PDB file of C-alpha atoms in Angstrom:
ATOM      1  CA  MET A   1      74.791  72.540  14.408  1.00 69.00           C
ATOM      2  CA  ARG A   2      74.080  69.470  16.524  1.00 76.00           C
ATOM      3  CA  VAL A   3      76.005  66.225  16.839  1.00 79.00           C
ATOM      4  CA  ILE A   4      73.539  63.435  16.012  1.00 80.00           C
ATOM      5  CA  GLN A   5      75.952  60.507  16.232  1.00 83.00           C
ATOM      6  CA  ASN A   6      79.521  60.284  17.456  1.00 83.00           C
ATOM      7  CA  ASN A   7      81.503  57.065  17.857  1.00 88.00           C
ATOM      8  CA  GLN A   8      84.738  55.599  16.569  1.00 88.00           C
ATOM      9  CA  GLN A   9      83.282  54.811  13.151  1.00 91.00           C
ATOM     10  CA  LYS A  10      80.808  57.574  12.449  1.00 92.00           C
ATOM     11  CA  LEU A  11      80.376  61.298  13.126  1.00 92.00           C
ATOM     12  CA  GLN A  12      77.073  62.817  12.032  1.00 89.00           C
ATOM     13  CA  LEU A  13      76.212  66.505  12.266  1.00 88.00           C
ATOM     14  CA  LYS A  14      72.969  68.264  11.491  1.00 84.00           C
ATOM     15  CA  ILE A  15      71.999  71.894  11.005  1.00 78.00           C
ATOM     16  CA  VAL A  16      68.357  72.878  11.346  1.00 69.00           C
ATOM     17  CA  PRO A  17      67.801  76.636  10.787  1.00 63.00           C
ATOM     18  CA  TRP A  18      65.451  77.012  13.754  1.00 60.00           C
ATOM     19  CA  ARG A  19      66.422  80.597  14.447  1.00 62.00           C
ATOM     20  CA  VAL A  20      65.758  81.616  10.845  1.00 62.00           C
ATOM     21  CA  TRP A  21      62.387  79.897  10.837  1.00 63.00           C
ATOM     22  CA  LEU A  22      61.448  81.384  14.207  1.00 72.00           C
ATOM     23  CA  ALA A  23      62.546  84.823  12.998  1.00 72.00           C
ATOM     24  CA  SER A  24      60.339  84.401   9.912  1.00 75.00           C
ATOM     25  CA  ILE A  25      57.357  83.424  12.054  1.00 78.00           C
ATOM     26  CA  GLY A  26      58.049  86.417  14.296  1.00 79.00           C
ATOM     27  CA  MET A  27      58.083  88.737  11.267  1.00 80.00           C
ATOM     28  CA  VAL A  28      54.700  87.400  10.130  1.00 79.00           C
ATOM     29  CA  LEU A  29      53.183  87.847  13.589  1.00 81.00           C
ATOM     30  CA  LEU A  30      54.616  91.352  13.869  1.00 80.00           C
ATOM     31  CA  GLY A  31      53.227  92.257  10.442  1.00 78.00           C
ATOM     32  CA  ILE A  32      49.795  90.964  11.440  1.00 73.00           C
ATOM     33  CA  ALA A  33      49.969  92.894  14.711  1.00 73.00           C
ATOM     34  CA  LEU A  34      50.686  96.117  12.796  1.00 72.00           C
ATOM     35  CA  LEU A  35      47.791  95.628  10.388  1.00 65.00           C
ATOM     36  CA  PRO A  36      44.873  96.770  12.612  1.00 61.00           C
ATOM     37  CA  PRO A  37      46.353 100.250  13.318  1.00 60.00           C
ATOM     38  CA  SER A  38      46.883 100.575   9.574  1.00 63.00           C
ATOM     39  CA  ALA A  39      43.264  99.821   8.846  1.00 71.00           C
ATOM     40  CA  SER A  40      40.443 102.122   7.887  1.00 81.00           C
ATOM     41  CA  GLY A  41      37.771 103.129  10.379  1.00 86.00           C
ATOM     42  CA  ARG A  42      34.176 101.988   9.925  1.00 88.00           C
ATOM     43  CA  LEU A  43      31.193 103.644  11.615  1.00 91.00           C
ATOM     44  CA  GLN A  44      27.704 102.152  11.453  1.00 92.00           C
ATOM     45  CA  CYS A  45      24.820 103.867  13.263  1.00 92.00           C
ATOM     46  CA  GLU A  46      21.152 102.907  13.740  1.00 91.00           C
ATOM     47  CA  ARG A  47      18.524 105.324  15.008  1.00 88.00           C
ATOM     48  CA  GLY A  48      15.021 104.107  15.857  1.00 79.00           C
ATOM     49  CA  GLY A  49      13.601 106.536  18.374  1.00 60.00           C
ATOM     50  CA  ASN A  50      13.425 106.594  22.154  1.00 53.00           C
ATOM     51  CA  ASN A  51      10.958 103.728  22.444  1.00 50.00           C
ATOM     52  CA  ALA A  52      12.927 101.236  20.365  1.00 46.00           C
ATOM     53  CA  GLU A  53      13.387  97.881  22.075  1.00 50.00           C
ATOM     54  CA  SER A  54      16.535  96.705  20.268  1.00 49.00           C
ATOM     55  CA  ASN A  55      19.857  97.382  21.960  1.00 53.00           C
ATOM     56  CA  ASP A  56      21.385  98.094  18.547  1.00 60.00           C
ATOM     57  CA  VAL A  57      19.098 101.052  17.924  1.00 77.00           C
ATOM     58  CA  ASN A  58      20.328 104.542  18.817  1.00 88.00           C
ATOM     59  CA  GLN A  59      23.817 103.080  18.885  1.00 91.00           C
ATOM     60  CA  CYS A  60      26.880 103.380  16.692  1.00 92.00           C
ATOM     61  CA  GLN A  61      29.284 100.526  16.139  1.00 91.00           C
ATOM     62  CA  PHE A  62      32.837 101.627  15.450  1.00 91.00           C
ATOM     63  CA  SER A  63      35.613  99.264  14.323  1.00 88.00           C
ATOM     64  CA  TYR A  64      38.702  99.034  12.174  1.00 84.00           C
ATOM     65  CA  ARG A  65      38.907  96.999   8.999  1.00 78.00           C
ATOM     66  CA  HIS A  66      41.808  96.389   6.680  1.00 74.00           C
ATOM     67  CA  LEU A  67      42.167  95.170   3.134  1.00 68.00           C
ATOM     68  CA  LEU A  68      43.442  91.647   3.818  1.00 67.00           C
ATOM     69  CA  VAL A  69      40.488  90.615   5.994  1.00 69.00           C
ATOM     70  CA  PRO A  70      37.699  93.042   5.071  1.00 68.00           C
ATOM     71  CA  GLY A  71      35.005  91.085   6.904  1.00 73.00           C
ATOM     72  CA  VAL A  72      36.759  91.120  10.295  1.00 74.00           C
ATOM     73  CA  ASP A  73      36.281  93.948  12.789  1.00 75.00           C
ATOM     74  CA  PHE A  74      39.167  95.003  15.024  1.00 79.00           C
ATOM     75  CA  ASP A  75      38.823  97.011  18.218  1.00 81.00           C
ATOM     76  CA  SER A  76      35.054  97.040  17.867  1.00 86.00           C
ATOM     77  CA  ARG A  77      33.089  99.180  20.304  1.00 88.00           C
ATOM     78  CA  SER A  78      29.537 100.384  20.783  1.00 92.00           C
ATOM     79  CA  ILE A  79      28.843 104.092  21.306  1.00 91.00           C
ATOM     80  CA  PRO A  80      25.458 105.679  22.053  1.00 93.00           C
ATOM     81  CA  ILE A  81      24.575 108.253  19.421  1.00 93.00           C
ATOM     82  CA  GLN A  82      23.973 110.946  22.006  1.00 91.00           C
ATOM     83  CA  GLU A  83      27.581 110.631  23.210  1.00 93.00           C
ATOM     84  CA  ILE A  84      29.001 111.440  19.769  1.00 92.00           C
ATOM     85  CA  GLN A  85      29.575 115.163  19.429  1.00 93.00           C
ATOM     86  CA  ARG A  86      31.007 115.652  15.946  1.00 94.00           C
ATOM     87  CA  ALA A  87      33.409 114.436  13.283  1.00 92.00           C
ATOM     88  CA  GLU A  88      36.197 116.637  11.993  1.00 93.00           C
ATOM     89  CA  VAL A  89      39.355 116.564   9.925  1.00 91.00           C
ATOM     90  CA  GLU A  90      42.362 117.565  11.969  1.00 88.00           C
ATOM     91  CA  SER A  91      45.443 118.954  10.302  1.00 86.00           C
ATOM     92  CA  TYR A  92      48.947 119.491  11.559  1.00 80.00           C
ATOM     93  CA  GLU A  93      52.275 120.400  10.084  1.00 78.00           C
ATOM     94  CA  ARG A  94      55.561 118.606  10.443  1.00 70.00           C
ATOM     95  CA  ARG A  95      58.979 119.322   9.065  1.00 66.00           C
ATOM     96  CA  ARG A  96      60.472 116.799   6.689  1.00 63.00           C
ATOM     97  CA  GLU A  97      63.984 116.755   5.304  1.00 62.00           C
ATOM     98  CA  ARG A  98      64.255 115.774   1.673  1.00 58.00           C
ATOM     99  CA  ARG A  99      67.294 116.113  -0.544  1.00 60.00           C
ATOM    100  CA  GLY A 100      69.045 118.251   2.018  1.00 60.00           C
ATOM    101  CA  ARG A 101      66.130 120.658   2.358  1.00 67.00           C
ATOM    102  CA  ARG A 102      63.619 120.975   5.154  1.00 68.00           C
ATOM    103  CA  ARG A 103      60.063 121.329   4.033  1.00 73.00           C
ATOM    104  CA  LYS A 104      56.759 121.712   5.829  1.00 77.00           C
ATOM    105  CA  GLU A 105      54.284 118.962   5.257  1.00 77.00           C
ATOM    106  CA  THR A 106      50.597 119.142   6.164  1.00 83.00           C
ATOM    107  CA  ARG A 107      48.902 115.894   7.165  1.00 82.00           C
ATOM    108  CA  TYR A 108      45.191 115.240   7.669  1.00 84.00           C
ATOM    109  CA  GLN A 109      43.247 112.817   9.826  1.00 86.00           C
ATOM    110  CA  LEU A 110      39.544 112.174  10.304  1.00 89.00           C
ATOM    111  CA  VAL A 111      38.625 111.919  13.982  1.00 90.00           C
ATOM    112  CA  LEU A 112      35.400 111.298  15.849  1.00 92.00           C
ATOM    113  CA  GLN A 113      34.875 113.420  18.957  1.00 93.00           C
ATOM    114  CA  THR A 114      32.785 111.810  21.677  1.00 93.00           C
ATOM    115  CA  ARG A 115      31.932 112.978  25.157  1.00 91.00           C
ATOM    116  CA  TYR A 116      34.760 110.915  26.648  1.00 88.00           C
ATOM    117  CA  GLU A 117      37.404 110.340  23.969  1.00 91.00           C
ATOM    118  CA  THR A 118      38.734 111.161  20.522  1.00 91.00           C
ATOM    119  CA  ILE A 119      38.649 108.256  18.071  1.00 89.00           C
ATOM    120  CA  GLU A 120      41.018 108.227  15.125  1.00 87.00           C
ATOM    121  CA  MET A 121      39.038 107.009  12.147  1.00 85.00           C
ATOM    122  CA  SER A 122      41.868 107.186   9.633  1.00 80.00           C
ATOM    123  CA  VAL A 123      45.644 107.139   9.475  1.00 73.00           C
ATOM    124  CA  SER A 124      47.118 110.595   9.102  1.00 73.00           C
ATOM    125  CA  GLY A 125      48.286 111.336   5.580  1.00 71.00           C
ATOM    126  CA  ARG A 126      48.944 114.056   3.044  1.00 71.00           C
ATOM    127  CA  ARG A 127      46.211 112.954   0.667  1.00 71.00           C
ATOM    128  CA  GLN A 128      42.467 112.275   0.649  1.00 74.00           C
ATOM    129  CA  ARG A 129      41.666 115.504   2.476  1.00 82.00           C
ATOM    130  CA  SER A 130      38.510 116.161   0.464  1.00 87.00           C
ATOM    131  CA  VAL A 131      37.326 112.563   0.883  1.00 87.00           C
ATOM    132  CA  GLN A 132      37.717 112.774   4.656  1.00 88.00           C
ATOM    133  CA  GLN A 133      35.957 116.145   4.774  1.00 91.00           C
ATOM    134  CA  ASN A 134      32.998 114.653   2.885  1.00 92.00           C
ATOM    135  CA  LEU A 135      32.846 111.771   5.366  1.00 91.00           C
ATOM    136  CA  ALA A 136      32.946 114.187   8.286  1.00 92.00           C
ATOM    137  CA  GLN A 137      30.109 116.139   6.680  1.00 94.00           C
ATOM    138  CA  ASP A 138      28.009 112.967   6.270  1.00 93.00           C
ATOM    139  CA  ILE A 139      28.555 111.989   9.909  1.00 93.00           C
ATOM    140  CA  ASN A 140      27.701 115.458  11.244  1.00 94.00           C
ATOM    141  CA  GLN A 141      24.613 115.628   9.048  1.00 94.00           C
ATOM    142  CA  PHE A 142      23.398 112.327  10.509  1.00 94.00           C
ATOM    143  CA  LEU A 143      24.080 113.483  14.070  1.00 93.00           C
ATOM    144  CA  ASN A 144      22.210 116.760  13.529  1.00 92.00           C
ATOM    145  CA  ASN A 145      19.248 115.273  11.679  1.00 92.00           C
ATOM    146  CA  SER A 146      17.143 113.046  13.945  1.00 88.00           C
ATOM    147  CA  GLU A 147      15.039 111.916  10.975  1.00 89.00           C
ATOM    148  CA  GLU A 148      17.925 109.979   9.442  1.00 91.00           C
ATOM    149  CA  SER A 149      17.746 106.372  10.631  1.00 91.00           C
ATOM    150  CA  GLN A 150      20.957 104.844   9.348  1.00 92.00           C
ATOM    151  CA  LEU A 151      24.554 105.769   8.637  1.00 92.00           C
ATOM    152  CA  VAL A 152      27.415 103.653   7.311  1.00 92.00           C
ATOM    153  CA  VAL A 153      30.775 105.272   6.537  1.00 91.00           C
ATOM    154  CA  GLN A 154      34.245 103.851   6.108  1.00 87.00           C
ATOM    155  CA  THR A 155      37.433 105.778   5.590  1.00 85.00           C
ATOM    156  CA  PRO A 156      39.582 104.875   2.566  1.00 78.00           C
ATOM    157  CA  GLN A 157      42.447 102.489   3.077  1.00 69.00           C
ATOM    158  CA  ALA A 158      45.811 104.212   3.518  1.00 62.00           C
ATOM    159  CA  TRP A 159      48.065 102.129   1.301  1.00 63.00           C
ATOM    160  CA  ALA A 160      51.230 103.798   2.554  1.00 62.00           C
ATOM    161  CA  SER A 161      50.491 102.660   6.098  1.00 63.00           C
ATOM    162  CA  LEU A 162      50.322  99.064   4.887  1.00 68.00           C
ATOM    163  CA  ALA A 163      53.857  99.141   3.460  1.00 72.00           C
ATOM    164  CA  ILE A 164      55.637  98.089   6.665  1.00 73.00           C
ATOM    165  CA  PRO A 165      53.264  95.297   7.830  1.00 75.00           C
ATOM    166  CA  LEU A 166      52.854  93.875   4.322  1.00 74.00           C
ATOM    167  CA  GLY A 167      56.609  94.127   3.797  1.00 78.00           C
ATOM    168  CA  LEU A 168      57.214  92.065   6.934  1.00 77.00           C
ATOM    169  CA  ILE A 169      54.635  89.473   5.958  1.00 78.00           C
ATOM    170  CA  LEU A 170      55.979  89.112   2.400  1.00 77.00           C
ATOM    171  CA  MET A 171      59.665  89.130   3.359  1.00 77.00           C
ATOM    172  CA  ALA A 172      59.296  86.418   5.994  1.00 71.00           C
ATOM    173  CA  PRO A 173      58.701  83.498   3.578  1.00 69.00           C
ATOM    174  CA  LEU A 174      61.449  84.777   1.286  1.00 65.00           C
ATOM    175  CA  ILE A 175      63.935  84.683   4.157  1.00 63.00           C
ATOM    176  CA  ALA A 176      62.714  81.241   5.193  1.00 60.00           C
ATOM    177  CA  ILE A 177      63.132  79.951   1.628  1.00 60.00           C
ATOM    178  CA  GLU A 178      66.612  81.440   1.337  1.00 57.00           C
ATOM    179  CA  PHE A 179      67.841  79.736   4.521  1.00 56.00           C
ATOM    180  CA  ARG A 180      65.352  76.893   4.628  1.00 57.00           C
ATOM    181  CA  LYS A 181      67.646  73.947   3.978  1.00 68.00           C
ATOM    182  CA  THR A 182      68.402  71.357   6.606  1.00 76.00           C
ATOM    183  CA  ILE A 183      72.002  70.182   6.296  1.00 82.00           C
ATOM    184  CA  SER A 184      73.105  66.717   7.341  1.00 86.00           C
ATOM    185  CA  CYS A 185      76.821  65.908   7.265  1.00 89.00           C
ATOM    186  CA  THR A 186      78.048  62.342   7.870  1.00 91.00           C
ATOM    187  CA  PHE A 187      81.673  61.212   8.186  1.00 92.00           C
ATOM    188  CA  ASP A 188      81.601  57.395   7.926  1.00 93.00           C
ATOM    189  CA  LYS A 189      84.833  55.416   8.339  1.00 92.00           C
ATOM    190  CA  THR A 190      83.158  52.095   7.552  1.00 92.00           C
ATOM    191  CA  SER A 191      82.395  53.240   4.012  1.00 93.00           C
ATOM    192  CA  ASP A 192      85.233  55.802   3.863  1.00 92.00           C
ATOM    193  CA  ARG A 193      82.765  58.436   2.700  1.00 93.00           C
ATOM    194  CA  LEU A 194      81.746  61.982   3.563  1.00 92.00           C
ATOM    195  CA  THR A 195      78.082  62.557   2.688  1.00 92.00           C
ATOM    196  CA  ILE A 196      76.570  66.051   2.750  1.00 89.00           C
ATOM    197  CA  LEU A 197      72.793  66.182   2.354  1.00 87.00           C
ATOM    198  CA  ARG A 198      71.066  69.507   1.814  1.00 82.00           C
ATOM    199  CA  LYS A 199      67.312  69.103   2.001  1.00 77.00           C
ATOM    200  CA  GLY A 200      64.846  71.879   1.266  1.00 69.00           C
ATOM    201  CA  VAL A 201      61.119  72.222   0.778  1.00 61.00           C
ATOM    202  CA  ALA A 202      61.100  71.064  -2.837  1.00 62.00           C
ATOM    203  CA  ASP A 203      64.673  70.006  -3.605  1.00 70.00           C
ATOM    204  CA  GLU A 204      67.433  67.812  -2.285  1.00 78.00           C
ATOM    205  CA  GLN A 205      71.167  67.786  -2.980  1.00 83.00           C
ATOM    206  CA  THR A 206      73.652  65.094  -2.009  1.00 89.00           C
ATOM    207  CA  LEU A 207      77.435  65.475  -2.143  1.00 89.00           C
ATOM    208  CA  ASP A 208      79.750  62.525  -1.655  1.00 91.00           C
ATOM    209  CA  TYR A 209      83.554  62.474  -1.123  1.00 92.00           C
ATOM    210  CA  PRO A 210      86.093  59.908   0.133  1.00 92.00           C
ATOM    211  CA  LEU A 211      87.358  60.552   3.652  1.00 92.00           C
ATOM    212  CA  GLN A 212      90.924  59.906   2.574  1.00 91.00           C
ATOM    213  CA  ALA A 213      90.718  62.924   0.229  1.00 91.00           C
ATOM    214  CA  ILE A 214      90.000  65.337   3.092  1.00 91.00           C
ATOM    215  CA  THR A 215      93.135  67.292   3.991  1.00 91.00           C
ATOM    216  CA  GLU A 216      91.730  70.004   6.245  1.00 91.00           C
ATOM    217  CA  VAL A 217      88.549  71.238   7.920  1.00 91.00           C
ATOM    218  CA  THR A 218      88.515  74.948   8.633  1.00 91.00           C
ATOM    219  CA  VAL A 219      86.378  78.060   8.985  1.00 90.00           C
ATOM    220  CA  GLU A 220      86.537  80.691   6.265  1.00 89.00           C
ATOM    221  CA  SER A 221      85.660  84.329   6.969  1.00 87.00           C
ATOM    222  CA  ARG A 222      84.721  87.258   4.780  1.00 86.00           C
ATOM    223  CA  ASP A 223      84.303  90.929   5.556  1.00 84.00           C
ATOM    224  CA  THR A 224      80.846  92.330   4.848  1.00 78.00           C
ATOM    225  CA  GLY A 225      81.674  95.906   5.859  1.00 73.00           C
ATOM    226  CA  ASP A 226      81.077  97.936   9.006  1.00 69.00           C
ATOM    227  CA  ASP A 227      83.490  95.693  10.939  1.00 72.00           C
ATOM    228  CA  HIS A 228      81.195  92.728  10.443  1.00 79.00           C
ATOM    229  CA  GLU A 229      82.264  89.267   9.312  1.00 83.00           C
ATOM    230  CA  GLU A 230      80.438  86.173   8.118  1.00 85.00           C
ATOM    231  CA  HIS A 231      81.803  82.660   8.462  1.00 87.00           C
ATOM    232  CA  ARG A 232      81.338  79.240   6.918  1.00 87.00           C
ATOM    233  CA  LEU A 233      82.632  75.765   7.711  1.00 89.00           C
ATOM    234  CA  VAL A 234      84.497  74.181   4.783  1.00 90.00           C
ATOM    235  CA  VAL A 235      86.237  70.925   3.954  1.00 91.00           C
ATOM    236  CA  GLN A 236      89.371  70.882   1.783  1.00 92.00           C
ATOM    237  CA  ILE A 237      89.485  68.027  -0.712  1.00 91.00           C
ATOM    238  CA  ASP A 238      92.995  67.110  -1.929  1.00 88.00           C
ATOM    239  CA  ASP A 239      94.058  70.711  -1.214  1.00 79.00           C
ATOM    240  CA  GLU A 240      92.394  71.661  -4.503  1.00 82.00           C
ATOM    241  CA  LYS A 241      88.658  71.795  -3.865  1.00 89.00           C
ATOM    242  CA  THR A 242      86.792  73.666  -1.147  1.00 90.00           C
ATOM    243  CA  VAL A 243      83.452  72.137  -0.158  1.00 90.00           C
ATOM    244  CA  PRO A 244      81.291  74.296   2.141  1.00 88.00           C
ATOM    245  CA  ILE A 245      79.293  72.547   4.832  1.00 87.00           C
ATOM    246  CA  THR A 246      77.599  75.737   6.011  1.00 83.00           C
ATOM    247  CA  GLU A 247      77.013  78.914   4.016  1.00 79.00           C
ATOM    248  CA  TYR A 248      77.948  82.506   4.740  1.00 79.00           C
ATOM    249  CA  GLY A 249      75.282  84.258   6.768  1.00 68.00           C
ATOM    250  CA  HIS A 250      73.937  81.016   8.245  1.00 60.00           C
ATOM    251  CA  MET A 251      73.783  82.659  11.692  1.00 63.00           C
ATOM    252  CA  LEU A 252      76.380  80.284  13.167  1.00 72.00           C
ATOM    253  CA  GLY A 253      79.175  82.145  14.938  1.00 80.00           C
ATOM    254  CA  PHE A 254      82.879  81.681  14.336  1.00 84.00           C
ATOM    255  CA  SER A 255      83.654  80.045  17.681  1.00 87.00           C
ATOM    256  CA  HIS A 256      80.895  77.458  17.279  1.00 85.00           C
ATOM    257  CA  GLN A 257      81.986  76.502  13.769  1.00 87.00           C
ATOM    258  CA  GLU A 258      85.659  76.466  14.811  1.00 89.00           C
ATOM    259  CA  ALA A 259      84.827  74.004  17.600  1.00 89.00           C
ATOM    260  CA  ILE A 260      82.988  71.790  15.093  1.00 89.00           C
ATOM    261  CA  ALA A 261      85.962  71.952  12.684  1.00 90.00           C
ATOM    262  CA  GLN A 262      88.330  70.834  15.456  1.00 90.00           C
ATOM    263  CA  ARG A 263      85.981  68.004  16.377  1.00 90.00           C
ATOM    264  CA  ILE A 264      85.844  66.773  12.783  1.00 90.00           C
ATOM    265  CA  GLU A 265      89.634  66.926  12.407  1.00 90.00           C
ATOM    266  CA  ALA A 266      90.066  65.009  15.659  1.00 90.00           C
ATOM    267  CA  PHE A 267      87.675  62.326  14.371  1.00 90.00           C
ATOM    268  CA  LEU A 268      89.582  62.082  11.077  1.00 89.00           C
ATOM    269  CA  GLY A 269      92.974  62.167  12.777  1.00 89.00           C
ATOM    270  CA  LEU A 270      93.977  65.403  11.082  1.00 85.00           C
ATOM    271  CA  SER A 271      94.540  67.449  14.244  1.00 71.00           C
ATOM    272  CA  ASP A 272      98.065  68.084  15.451  1.00 61.00           C
TER     273      ASP A 272
END
């Protein structure tokens, strides 16, 4: 909350939820950053013989693609066909606790073995074993048969791996909408009015009260569990009505809002 204007006749405060908006942008960027590792692997190979002039011949292009931008390649690299040794489906077991019981779970992953590295073509998962084995068979058949001139394979998209990045991307605008409103609060002695303006993306709300009706400005707290409290700045009207200036969970700490409350009371002459 910032003080926009402060003189003997007018005190104007404004709250812009920058931290909420920045957090939402950060969630979107993080979700986008997690998308490429969640993508499916795509392998495209061209074979044209030893005397072919094109640099793309006798080469394989490997990249990752995901559902949201299917035409964009991530982590693209070129690999000579002779450096690719084989494709295989690796399996490993891990223990997983479910409903108080520990169970063994087998997960599968299609990998491409080259002379210098192992490339993960798919995200490890419990399903699609047969599909990945068929893809490995197609790749190995191409590598072992010099008469085949072209190969294009792409592993199926692992929807489960998209849950976290898509969740971040979809939750970010919801959080921004929930806390999106800019709040302007004006105490004007010349008109003897308190005006609270809440302005959002598509709506606007204005509250208006006489200054003489204000009896107290304070900070209310509520317990949210786990020794955590949320606070809001409120104005008491005629000791009967409570008008919130900020809302619970607005990411403004108690000490900051308490200092603002004291400043408002000093302006109104309500402080001891």
